[in-house]
mmCIF file with all atom_site columns, N, CA and C in Angstrom:
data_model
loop_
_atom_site.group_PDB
_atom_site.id
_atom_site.type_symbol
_atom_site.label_atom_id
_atom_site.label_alt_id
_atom_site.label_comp_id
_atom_site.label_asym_id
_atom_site.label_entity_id
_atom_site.label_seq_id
_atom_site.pdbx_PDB_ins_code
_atom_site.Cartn_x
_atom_site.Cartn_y
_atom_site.Cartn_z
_atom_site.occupancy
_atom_site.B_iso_or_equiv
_atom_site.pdbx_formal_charge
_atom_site.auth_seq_id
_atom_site.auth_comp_id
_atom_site.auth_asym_id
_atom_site.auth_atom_id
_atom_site.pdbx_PDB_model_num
ATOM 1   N N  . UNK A 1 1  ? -90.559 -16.413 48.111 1.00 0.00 ? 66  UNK A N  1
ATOM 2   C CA . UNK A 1 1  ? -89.528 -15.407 48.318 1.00 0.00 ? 66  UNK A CA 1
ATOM 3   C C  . UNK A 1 1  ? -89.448 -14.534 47.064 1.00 0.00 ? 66  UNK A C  1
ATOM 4   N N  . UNK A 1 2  ? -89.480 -13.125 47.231 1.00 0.00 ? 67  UNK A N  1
ATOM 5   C CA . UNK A 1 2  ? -89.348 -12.467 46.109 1.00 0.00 ? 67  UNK A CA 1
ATOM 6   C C  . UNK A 1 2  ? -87.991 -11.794 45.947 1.00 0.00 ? 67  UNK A C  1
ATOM 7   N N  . UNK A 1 3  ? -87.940 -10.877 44.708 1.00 0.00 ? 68  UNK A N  1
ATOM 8   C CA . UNK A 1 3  ? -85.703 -10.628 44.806 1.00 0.00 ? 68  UNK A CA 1
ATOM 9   C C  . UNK A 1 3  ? -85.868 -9.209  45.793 1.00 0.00 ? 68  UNK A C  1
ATOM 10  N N  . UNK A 1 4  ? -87.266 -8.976  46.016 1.00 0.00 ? 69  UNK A N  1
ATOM 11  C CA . UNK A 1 4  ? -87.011 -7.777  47.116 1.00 0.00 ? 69  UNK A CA 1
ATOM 12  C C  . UNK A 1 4  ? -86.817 -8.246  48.568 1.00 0.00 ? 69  UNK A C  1
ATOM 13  N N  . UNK A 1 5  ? -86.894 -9.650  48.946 1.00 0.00 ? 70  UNK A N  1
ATOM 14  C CA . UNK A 1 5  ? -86.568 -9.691  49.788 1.00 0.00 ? 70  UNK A CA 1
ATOM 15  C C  . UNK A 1 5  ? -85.300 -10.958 50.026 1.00 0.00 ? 70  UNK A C  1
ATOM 16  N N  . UNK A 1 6  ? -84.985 -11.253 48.613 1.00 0.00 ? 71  UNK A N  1
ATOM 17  C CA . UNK A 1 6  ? -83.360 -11.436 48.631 1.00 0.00 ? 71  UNK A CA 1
ATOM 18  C C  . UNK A 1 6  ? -83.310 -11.249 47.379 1.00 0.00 ? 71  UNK A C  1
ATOM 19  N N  . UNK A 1 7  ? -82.742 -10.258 47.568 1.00 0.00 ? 72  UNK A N  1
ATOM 20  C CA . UNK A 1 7  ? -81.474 -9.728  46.371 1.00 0.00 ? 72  UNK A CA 1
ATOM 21  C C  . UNK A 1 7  ? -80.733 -10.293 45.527 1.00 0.00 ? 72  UNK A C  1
ATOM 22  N N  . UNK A 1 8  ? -80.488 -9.891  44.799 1.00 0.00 ? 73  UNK A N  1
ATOM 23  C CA . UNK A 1 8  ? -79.594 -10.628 43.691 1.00 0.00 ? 73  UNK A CA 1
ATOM 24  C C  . UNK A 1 8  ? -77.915 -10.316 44.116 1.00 0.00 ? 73  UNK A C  1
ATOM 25  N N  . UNK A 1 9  ? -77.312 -11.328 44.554 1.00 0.00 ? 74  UNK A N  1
ATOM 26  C CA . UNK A 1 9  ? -75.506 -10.648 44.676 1.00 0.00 ? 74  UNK A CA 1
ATOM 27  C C  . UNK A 1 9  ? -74.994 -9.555  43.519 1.00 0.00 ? 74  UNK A C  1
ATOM 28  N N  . UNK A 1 10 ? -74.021 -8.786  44.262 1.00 0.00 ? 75  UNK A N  1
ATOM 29  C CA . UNK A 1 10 ? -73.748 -8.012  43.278 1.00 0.00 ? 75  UNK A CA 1
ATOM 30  C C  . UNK A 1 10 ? -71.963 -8.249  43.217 1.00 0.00 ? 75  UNK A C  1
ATOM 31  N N  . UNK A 1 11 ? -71.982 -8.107  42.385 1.00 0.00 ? 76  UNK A N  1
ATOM 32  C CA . UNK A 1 11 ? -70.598 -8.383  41.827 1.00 0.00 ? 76  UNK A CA 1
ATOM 33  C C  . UNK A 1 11 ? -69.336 -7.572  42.246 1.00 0.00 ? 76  UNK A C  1
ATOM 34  N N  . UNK A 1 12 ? -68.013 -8.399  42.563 1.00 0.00 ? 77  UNK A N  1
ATOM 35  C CA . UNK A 1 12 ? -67.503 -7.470  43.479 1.00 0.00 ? 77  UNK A CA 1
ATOM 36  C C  . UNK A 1 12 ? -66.763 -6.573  42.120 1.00 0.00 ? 77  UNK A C  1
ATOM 37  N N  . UNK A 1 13 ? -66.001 -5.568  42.968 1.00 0.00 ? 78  UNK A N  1
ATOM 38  C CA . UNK A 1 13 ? -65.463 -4.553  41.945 1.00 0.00 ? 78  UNK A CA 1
ATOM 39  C C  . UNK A 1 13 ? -64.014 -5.198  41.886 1.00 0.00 ? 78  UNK A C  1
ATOM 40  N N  . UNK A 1 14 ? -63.221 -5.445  40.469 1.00 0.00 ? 79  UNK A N  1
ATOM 41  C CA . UNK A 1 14 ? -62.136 -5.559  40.290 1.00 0.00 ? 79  UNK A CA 1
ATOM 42  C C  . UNK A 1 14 ? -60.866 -4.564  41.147 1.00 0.00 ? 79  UNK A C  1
ATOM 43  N N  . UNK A 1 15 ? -59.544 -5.242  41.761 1.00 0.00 ? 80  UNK A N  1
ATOM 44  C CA . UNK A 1 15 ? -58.885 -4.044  41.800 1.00 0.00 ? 80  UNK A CA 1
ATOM 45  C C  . UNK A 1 15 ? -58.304 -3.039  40.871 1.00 0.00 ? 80  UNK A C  1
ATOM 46  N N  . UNK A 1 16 ? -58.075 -1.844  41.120 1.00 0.00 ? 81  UNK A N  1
ATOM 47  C CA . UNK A 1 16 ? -57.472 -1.302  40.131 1.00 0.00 ? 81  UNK A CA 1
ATOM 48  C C  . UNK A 1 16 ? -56.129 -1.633  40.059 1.00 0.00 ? 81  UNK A C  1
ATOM 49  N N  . UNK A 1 17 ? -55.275 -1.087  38.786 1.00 0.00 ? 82  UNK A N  1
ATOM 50  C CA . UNK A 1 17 ? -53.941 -1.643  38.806 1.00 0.00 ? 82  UNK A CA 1
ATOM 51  C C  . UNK A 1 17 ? -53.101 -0.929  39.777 1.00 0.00 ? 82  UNK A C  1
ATOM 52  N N  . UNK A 1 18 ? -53.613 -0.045  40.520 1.00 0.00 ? 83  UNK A N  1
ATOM 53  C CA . UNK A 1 18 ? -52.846 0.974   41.592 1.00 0.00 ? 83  UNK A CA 1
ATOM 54  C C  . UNK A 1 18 ? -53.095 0.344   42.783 1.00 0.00 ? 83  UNK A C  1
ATOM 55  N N  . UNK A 1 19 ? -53.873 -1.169  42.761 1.00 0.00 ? 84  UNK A N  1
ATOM 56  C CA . UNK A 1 19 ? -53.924 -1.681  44.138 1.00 0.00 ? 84  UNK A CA 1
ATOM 57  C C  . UNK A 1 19 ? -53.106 -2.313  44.298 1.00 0.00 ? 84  UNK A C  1
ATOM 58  N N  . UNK A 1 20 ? -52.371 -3.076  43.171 1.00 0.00 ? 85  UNK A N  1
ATOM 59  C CA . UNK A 1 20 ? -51.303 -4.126  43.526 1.00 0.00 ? 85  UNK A CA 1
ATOM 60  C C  . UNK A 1 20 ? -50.231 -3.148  43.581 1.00 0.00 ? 85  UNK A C  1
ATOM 61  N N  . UNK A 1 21 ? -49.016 -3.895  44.645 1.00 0.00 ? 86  UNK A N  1
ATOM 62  C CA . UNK A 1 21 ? -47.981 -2.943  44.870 1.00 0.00 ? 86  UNK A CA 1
ATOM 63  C C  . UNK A 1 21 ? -46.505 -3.986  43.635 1.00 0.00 ? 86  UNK A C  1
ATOM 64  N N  . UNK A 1 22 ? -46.961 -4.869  43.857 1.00 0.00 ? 87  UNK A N  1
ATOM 65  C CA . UNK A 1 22 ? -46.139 -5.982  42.629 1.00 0.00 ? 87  UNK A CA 1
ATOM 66  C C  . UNK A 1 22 ? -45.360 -6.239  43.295 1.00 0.00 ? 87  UNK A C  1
ATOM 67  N N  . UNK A 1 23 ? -44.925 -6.165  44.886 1.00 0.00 ? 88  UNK A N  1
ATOM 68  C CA . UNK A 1 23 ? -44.250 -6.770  45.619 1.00 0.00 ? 88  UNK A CA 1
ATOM 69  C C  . UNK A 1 23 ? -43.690 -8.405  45.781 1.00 0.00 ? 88  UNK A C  1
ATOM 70  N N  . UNK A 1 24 ? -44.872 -9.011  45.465 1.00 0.00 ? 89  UNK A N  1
ATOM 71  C CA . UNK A 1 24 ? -45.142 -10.907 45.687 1.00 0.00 ? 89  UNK A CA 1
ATOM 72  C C  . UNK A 1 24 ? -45.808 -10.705 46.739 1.00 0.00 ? 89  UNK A C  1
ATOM 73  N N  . UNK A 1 25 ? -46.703 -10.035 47.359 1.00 0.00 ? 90  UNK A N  1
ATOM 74  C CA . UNK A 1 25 ? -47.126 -10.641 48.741 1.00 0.00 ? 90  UNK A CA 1
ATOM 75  C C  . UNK A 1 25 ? -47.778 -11.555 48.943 1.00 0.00 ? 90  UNK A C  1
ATOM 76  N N  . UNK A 1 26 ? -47.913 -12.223 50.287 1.00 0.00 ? 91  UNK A N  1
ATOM 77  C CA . UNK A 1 26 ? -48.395 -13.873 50.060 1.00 0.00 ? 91  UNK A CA 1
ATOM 78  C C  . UNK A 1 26 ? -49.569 -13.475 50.051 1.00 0.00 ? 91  UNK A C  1
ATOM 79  N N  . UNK A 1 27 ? -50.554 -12.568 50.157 1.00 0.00 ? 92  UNK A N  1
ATOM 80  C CA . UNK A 1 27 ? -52.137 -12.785 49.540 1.00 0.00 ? 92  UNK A CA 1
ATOM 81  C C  . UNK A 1 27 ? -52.268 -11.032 49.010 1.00 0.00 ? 92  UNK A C  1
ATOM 82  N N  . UNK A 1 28 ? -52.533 -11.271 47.722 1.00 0.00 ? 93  UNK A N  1
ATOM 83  C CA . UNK A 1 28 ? -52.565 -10.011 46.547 1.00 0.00 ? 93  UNK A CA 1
ATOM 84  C C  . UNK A 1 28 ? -54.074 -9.725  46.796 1.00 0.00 ? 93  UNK A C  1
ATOM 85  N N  . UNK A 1 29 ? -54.183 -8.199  46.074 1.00 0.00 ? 94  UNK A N  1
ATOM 86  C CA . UNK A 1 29 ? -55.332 -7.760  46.363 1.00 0.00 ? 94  UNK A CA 1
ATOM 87  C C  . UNK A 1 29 ? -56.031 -8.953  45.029 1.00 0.00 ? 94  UNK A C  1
ATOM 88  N N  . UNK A 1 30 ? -55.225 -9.327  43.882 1.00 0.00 ? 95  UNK A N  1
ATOM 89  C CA . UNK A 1 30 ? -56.050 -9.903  42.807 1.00 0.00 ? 95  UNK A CA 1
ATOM 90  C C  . UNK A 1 30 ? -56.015 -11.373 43.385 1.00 0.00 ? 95  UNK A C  1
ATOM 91  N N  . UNK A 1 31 ? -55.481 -12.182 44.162 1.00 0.00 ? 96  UNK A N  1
ATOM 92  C CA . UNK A 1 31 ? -56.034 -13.525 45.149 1.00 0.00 ? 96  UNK A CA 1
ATOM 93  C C  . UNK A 1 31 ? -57.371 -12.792 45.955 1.00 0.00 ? 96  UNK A C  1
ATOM 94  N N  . UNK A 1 32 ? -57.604 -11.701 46.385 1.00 0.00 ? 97  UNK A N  1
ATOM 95  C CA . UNK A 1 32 ? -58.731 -11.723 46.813 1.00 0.00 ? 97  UNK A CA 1
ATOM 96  C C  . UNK A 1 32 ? -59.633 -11.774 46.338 1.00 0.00 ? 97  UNK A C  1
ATOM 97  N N  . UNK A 1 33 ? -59.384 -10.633 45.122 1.00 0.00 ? 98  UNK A N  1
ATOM 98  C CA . UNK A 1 33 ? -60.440 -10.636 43.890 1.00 0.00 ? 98  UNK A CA 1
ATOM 99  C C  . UNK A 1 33 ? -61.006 -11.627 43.239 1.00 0.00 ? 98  UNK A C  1
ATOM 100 N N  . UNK A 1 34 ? -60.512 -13.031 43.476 1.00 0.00 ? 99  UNK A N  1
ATOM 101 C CA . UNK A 1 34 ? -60.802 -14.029 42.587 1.00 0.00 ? 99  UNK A CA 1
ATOM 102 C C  . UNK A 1 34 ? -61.081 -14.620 43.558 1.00 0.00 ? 99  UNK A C  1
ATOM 103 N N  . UNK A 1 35 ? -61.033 -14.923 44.854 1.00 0.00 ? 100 UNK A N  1
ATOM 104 C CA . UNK A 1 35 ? -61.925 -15.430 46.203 1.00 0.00 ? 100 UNK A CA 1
ATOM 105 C C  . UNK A 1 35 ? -63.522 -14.808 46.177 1.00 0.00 ? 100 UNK A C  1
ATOM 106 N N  . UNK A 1 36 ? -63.484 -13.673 45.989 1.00 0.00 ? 101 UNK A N  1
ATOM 107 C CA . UNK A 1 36 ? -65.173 -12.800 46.037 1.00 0.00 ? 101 UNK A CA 1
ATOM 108 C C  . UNK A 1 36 ? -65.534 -13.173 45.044 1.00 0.00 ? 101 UNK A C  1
ATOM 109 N N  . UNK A 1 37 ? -64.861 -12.891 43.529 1.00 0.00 ? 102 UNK A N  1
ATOM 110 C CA . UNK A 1 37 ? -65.575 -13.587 42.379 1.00 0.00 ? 102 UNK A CA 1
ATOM 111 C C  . UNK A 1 37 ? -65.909 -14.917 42.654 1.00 0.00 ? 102 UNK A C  1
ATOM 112 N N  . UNK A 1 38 ? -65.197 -15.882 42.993 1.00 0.00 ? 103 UNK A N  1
ATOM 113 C CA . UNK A 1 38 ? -65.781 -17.680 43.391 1.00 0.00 ? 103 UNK A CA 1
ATOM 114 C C  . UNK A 1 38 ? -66.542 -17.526 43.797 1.00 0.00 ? 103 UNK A C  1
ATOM 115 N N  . UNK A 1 39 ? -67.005 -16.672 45.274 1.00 0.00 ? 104 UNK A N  1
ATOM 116 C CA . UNK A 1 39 ? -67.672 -16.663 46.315 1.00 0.00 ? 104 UNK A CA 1
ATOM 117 C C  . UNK A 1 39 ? -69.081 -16.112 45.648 1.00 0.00 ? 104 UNK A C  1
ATOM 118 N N  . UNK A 1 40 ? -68.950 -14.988 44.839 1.00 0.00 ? 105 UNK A N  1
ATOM 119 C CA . UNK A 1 40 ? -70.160 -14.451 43.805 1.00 0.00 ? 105 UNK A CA 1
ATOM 120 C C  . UNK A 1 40 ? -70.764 -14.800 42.903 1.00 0.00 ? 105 UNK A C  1
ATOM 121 N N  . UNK A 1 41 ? -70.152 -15.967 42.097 1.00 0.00 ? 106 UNK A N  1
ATOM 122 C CA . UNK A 1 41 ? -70.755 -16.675 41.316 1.00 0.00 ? 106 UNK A CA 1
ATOM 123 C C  . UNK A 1 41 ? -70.880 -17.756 42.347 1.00 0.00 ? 106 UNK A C  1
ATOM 124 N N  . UNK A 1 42 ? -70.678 -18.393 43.125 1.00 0.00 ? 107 UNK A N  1
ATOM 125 C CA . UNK A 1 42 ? -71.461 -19.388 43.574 1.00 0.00 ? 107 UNK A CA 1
ATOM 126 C C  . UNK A 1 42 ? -72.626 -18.887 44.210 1.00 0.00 ? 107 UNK A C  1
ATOM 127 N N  . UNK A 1 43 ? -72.875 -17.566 44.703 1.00 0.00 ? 108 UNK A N  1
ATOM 128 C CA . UNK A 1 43 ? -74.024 -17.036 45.561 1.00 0.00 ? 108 UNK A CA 1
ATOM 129 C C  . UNK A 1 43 ? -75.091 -16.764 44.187 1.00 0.00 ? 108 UNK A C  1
ATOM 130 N N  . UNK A 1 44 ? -74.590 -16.412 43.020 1.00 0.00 ? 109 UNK A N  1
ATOM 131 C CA . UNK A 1 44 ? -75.186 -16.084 42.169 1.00 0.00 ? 109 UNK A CA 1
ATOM 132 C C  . UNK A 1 44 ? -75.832 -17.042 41.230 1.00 0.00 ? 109 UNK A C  1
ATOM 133 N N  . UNK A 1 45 ? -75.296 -18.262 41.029 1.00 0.00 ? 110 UNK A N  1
ATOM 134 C CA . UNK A 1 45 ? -75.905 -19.340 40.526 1.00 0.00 ? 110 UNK A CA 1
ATOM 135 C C  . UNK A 1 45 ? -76.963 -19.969 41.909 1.00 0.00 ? 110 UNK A C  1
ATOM 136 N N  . UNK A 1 46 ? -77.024 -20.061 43.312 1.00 0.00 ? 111 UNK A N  1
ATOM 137 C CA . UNK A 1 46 ? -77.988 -20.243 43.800 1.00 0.00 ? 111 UNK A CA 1
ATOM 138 C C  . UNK A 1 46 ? -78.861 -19.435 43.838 1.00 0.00 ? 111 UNK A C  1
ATOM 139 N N  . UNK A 1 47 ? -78.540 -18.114 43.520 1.00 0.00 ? 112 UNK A N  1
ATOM 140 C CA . UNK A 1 47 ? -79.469 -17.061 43.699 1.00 0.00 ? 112 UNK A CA 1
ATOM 141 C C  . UNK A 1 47 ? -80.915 -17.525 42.289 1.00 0.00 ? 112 UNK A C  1
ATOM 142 N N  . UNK A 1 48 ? -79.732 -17.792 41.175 1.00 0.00 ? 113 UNK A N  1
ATOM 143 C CA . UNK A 1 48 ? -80.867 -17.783 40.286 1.00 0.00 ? 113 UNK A CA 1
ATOM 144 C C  . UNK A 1 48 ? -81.594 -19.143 40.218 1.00 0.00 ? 113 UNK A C  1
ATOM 145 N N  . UNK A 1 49 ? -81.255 -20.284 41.041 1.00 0.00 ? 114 UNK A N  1
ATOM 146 C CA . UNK A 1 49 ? -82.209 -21.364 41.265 1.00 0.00 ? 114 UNK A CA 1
ATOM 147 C C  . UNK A 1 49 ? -83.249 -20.981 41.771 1.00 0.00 ? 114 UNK A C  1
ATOM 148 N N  . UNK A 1 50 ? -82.895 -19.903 42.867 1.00 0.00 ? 115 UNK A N  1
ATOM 149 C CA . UNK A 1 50 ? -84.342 -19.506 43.601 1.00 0.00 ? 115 UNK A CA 1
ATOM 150 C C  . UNK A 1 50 ? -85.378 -18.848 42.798 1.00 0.00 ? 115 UNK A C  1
ATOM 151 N N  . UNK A 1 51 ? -84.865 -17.934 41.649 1.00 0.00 ? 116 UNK A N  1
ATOM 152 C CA . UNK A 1 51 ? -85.553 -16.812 40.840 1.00 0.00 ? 116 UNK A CA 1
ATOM 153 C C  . UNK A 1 51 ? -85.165 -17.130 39.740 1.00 0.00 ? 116 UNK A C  1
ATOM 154 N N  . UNK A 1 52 ? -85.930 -18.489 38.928 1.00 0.00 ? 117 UNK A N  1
ATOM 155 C CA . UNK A 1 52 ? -85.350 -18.455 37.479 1.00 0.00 ? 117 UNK A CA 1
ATOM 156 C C  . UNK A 1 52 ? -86.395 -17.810 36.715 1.00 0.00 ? 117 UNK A C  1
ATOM 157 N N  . UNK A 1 53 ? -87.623 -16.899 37.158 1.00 0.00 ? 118 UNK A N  1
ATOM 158 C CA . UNK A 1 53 ? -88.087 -16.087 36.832 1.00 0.00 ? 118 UNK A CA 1
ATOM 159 C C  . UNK A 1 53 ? -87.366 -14.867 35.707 1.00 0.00 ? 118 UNK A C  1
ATOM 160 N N  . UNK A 1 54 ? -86.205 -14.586 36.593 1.00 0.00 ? 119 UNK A N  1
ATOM 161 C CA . UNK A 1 54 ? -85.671 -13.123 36.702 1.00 0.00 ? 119 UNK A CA 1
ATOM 162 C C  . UNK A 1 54 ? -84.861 -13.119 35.480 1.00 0.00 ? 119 UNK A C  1
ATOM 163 N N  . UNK A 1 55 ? -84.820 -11.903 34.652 1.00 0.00 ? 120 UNK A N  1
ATOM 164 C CA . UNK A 1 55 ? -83.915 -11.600 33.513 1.00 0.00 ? 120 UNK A CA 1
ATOM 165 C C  . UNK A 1 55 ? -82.322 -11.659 33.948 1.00 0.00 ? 120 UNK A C  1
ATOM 166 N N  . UNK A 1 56 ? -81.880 -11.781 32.941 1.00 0.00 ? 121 UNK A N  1
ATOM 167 C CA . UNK A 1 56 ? -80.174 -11.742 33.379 1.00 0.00 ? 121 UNK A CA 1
ATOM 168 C C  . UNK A 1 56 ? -79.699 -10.026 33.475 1.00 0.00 ? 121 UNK A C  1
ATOM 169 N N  . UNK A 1 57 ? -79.009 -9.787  34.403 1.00 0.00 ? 122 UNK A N  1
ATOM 170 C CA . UNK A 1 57 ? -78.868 -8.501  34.640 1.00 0.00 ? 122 UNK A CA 1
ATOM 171 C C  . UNK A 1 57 ? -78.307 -7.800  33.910 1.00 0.00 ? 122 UNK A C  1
ATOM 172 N N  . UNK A 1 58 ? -78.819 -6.949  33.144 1.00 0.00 ? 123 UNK A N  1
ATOM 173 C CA . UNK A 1 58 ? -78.653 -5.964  32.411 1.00 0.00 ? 123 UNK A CA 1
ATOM 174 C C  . UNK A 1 58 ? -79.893 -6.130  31.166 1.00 0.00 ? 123 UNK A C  1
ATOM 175 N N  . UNK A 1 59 ? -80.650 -6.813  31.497 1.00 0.00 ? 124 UNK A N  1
ATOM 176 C CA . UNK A 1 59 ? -81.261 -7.305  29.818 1.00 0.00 ? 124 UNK A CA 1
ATOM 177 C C  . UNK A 1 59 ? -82.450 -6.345  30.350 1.00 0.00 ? 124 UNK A C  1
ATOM 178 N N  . UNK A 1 60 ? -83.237 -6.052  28.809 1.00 0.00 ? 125 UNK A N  1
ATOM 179 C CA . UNK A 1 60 ? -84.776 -4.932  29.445 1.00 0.00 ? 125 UNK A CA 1
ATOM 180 C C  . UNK A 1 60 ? -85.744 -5.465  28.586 1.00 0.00 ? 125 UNK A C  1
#
């Protein structure tokens, strides 16, 4: 398998501070944010079992 034909996860985007309304709601945009991050580093540490070839992203 090569990373062109699986990809490396990409990291989700933080919310901005104009997403939270600071209400309390029972699931915040930053509870989600930290569900996709779990969810991204766990896709991302299997990712790199498959490809421990591959540089760490950003390195040249």
């Amino acid at each position: 398998m090569t990373p062109d034909d699986d990809p490396r996860p990409v990291e989700p985007e933080p919310p901005l501070p104009s997403d939270c309304c600071n209400s309390g709601c029972p699931i915040c945009v930053h509870d989600l944010y930290a569900e996709q991050l779990q969810h991204y580093r766990q896709q991302l540490a299997a990712w790199k079992e498959r490809h421990p070839e591959e540089p760490p992203a950003g390195a040249t």
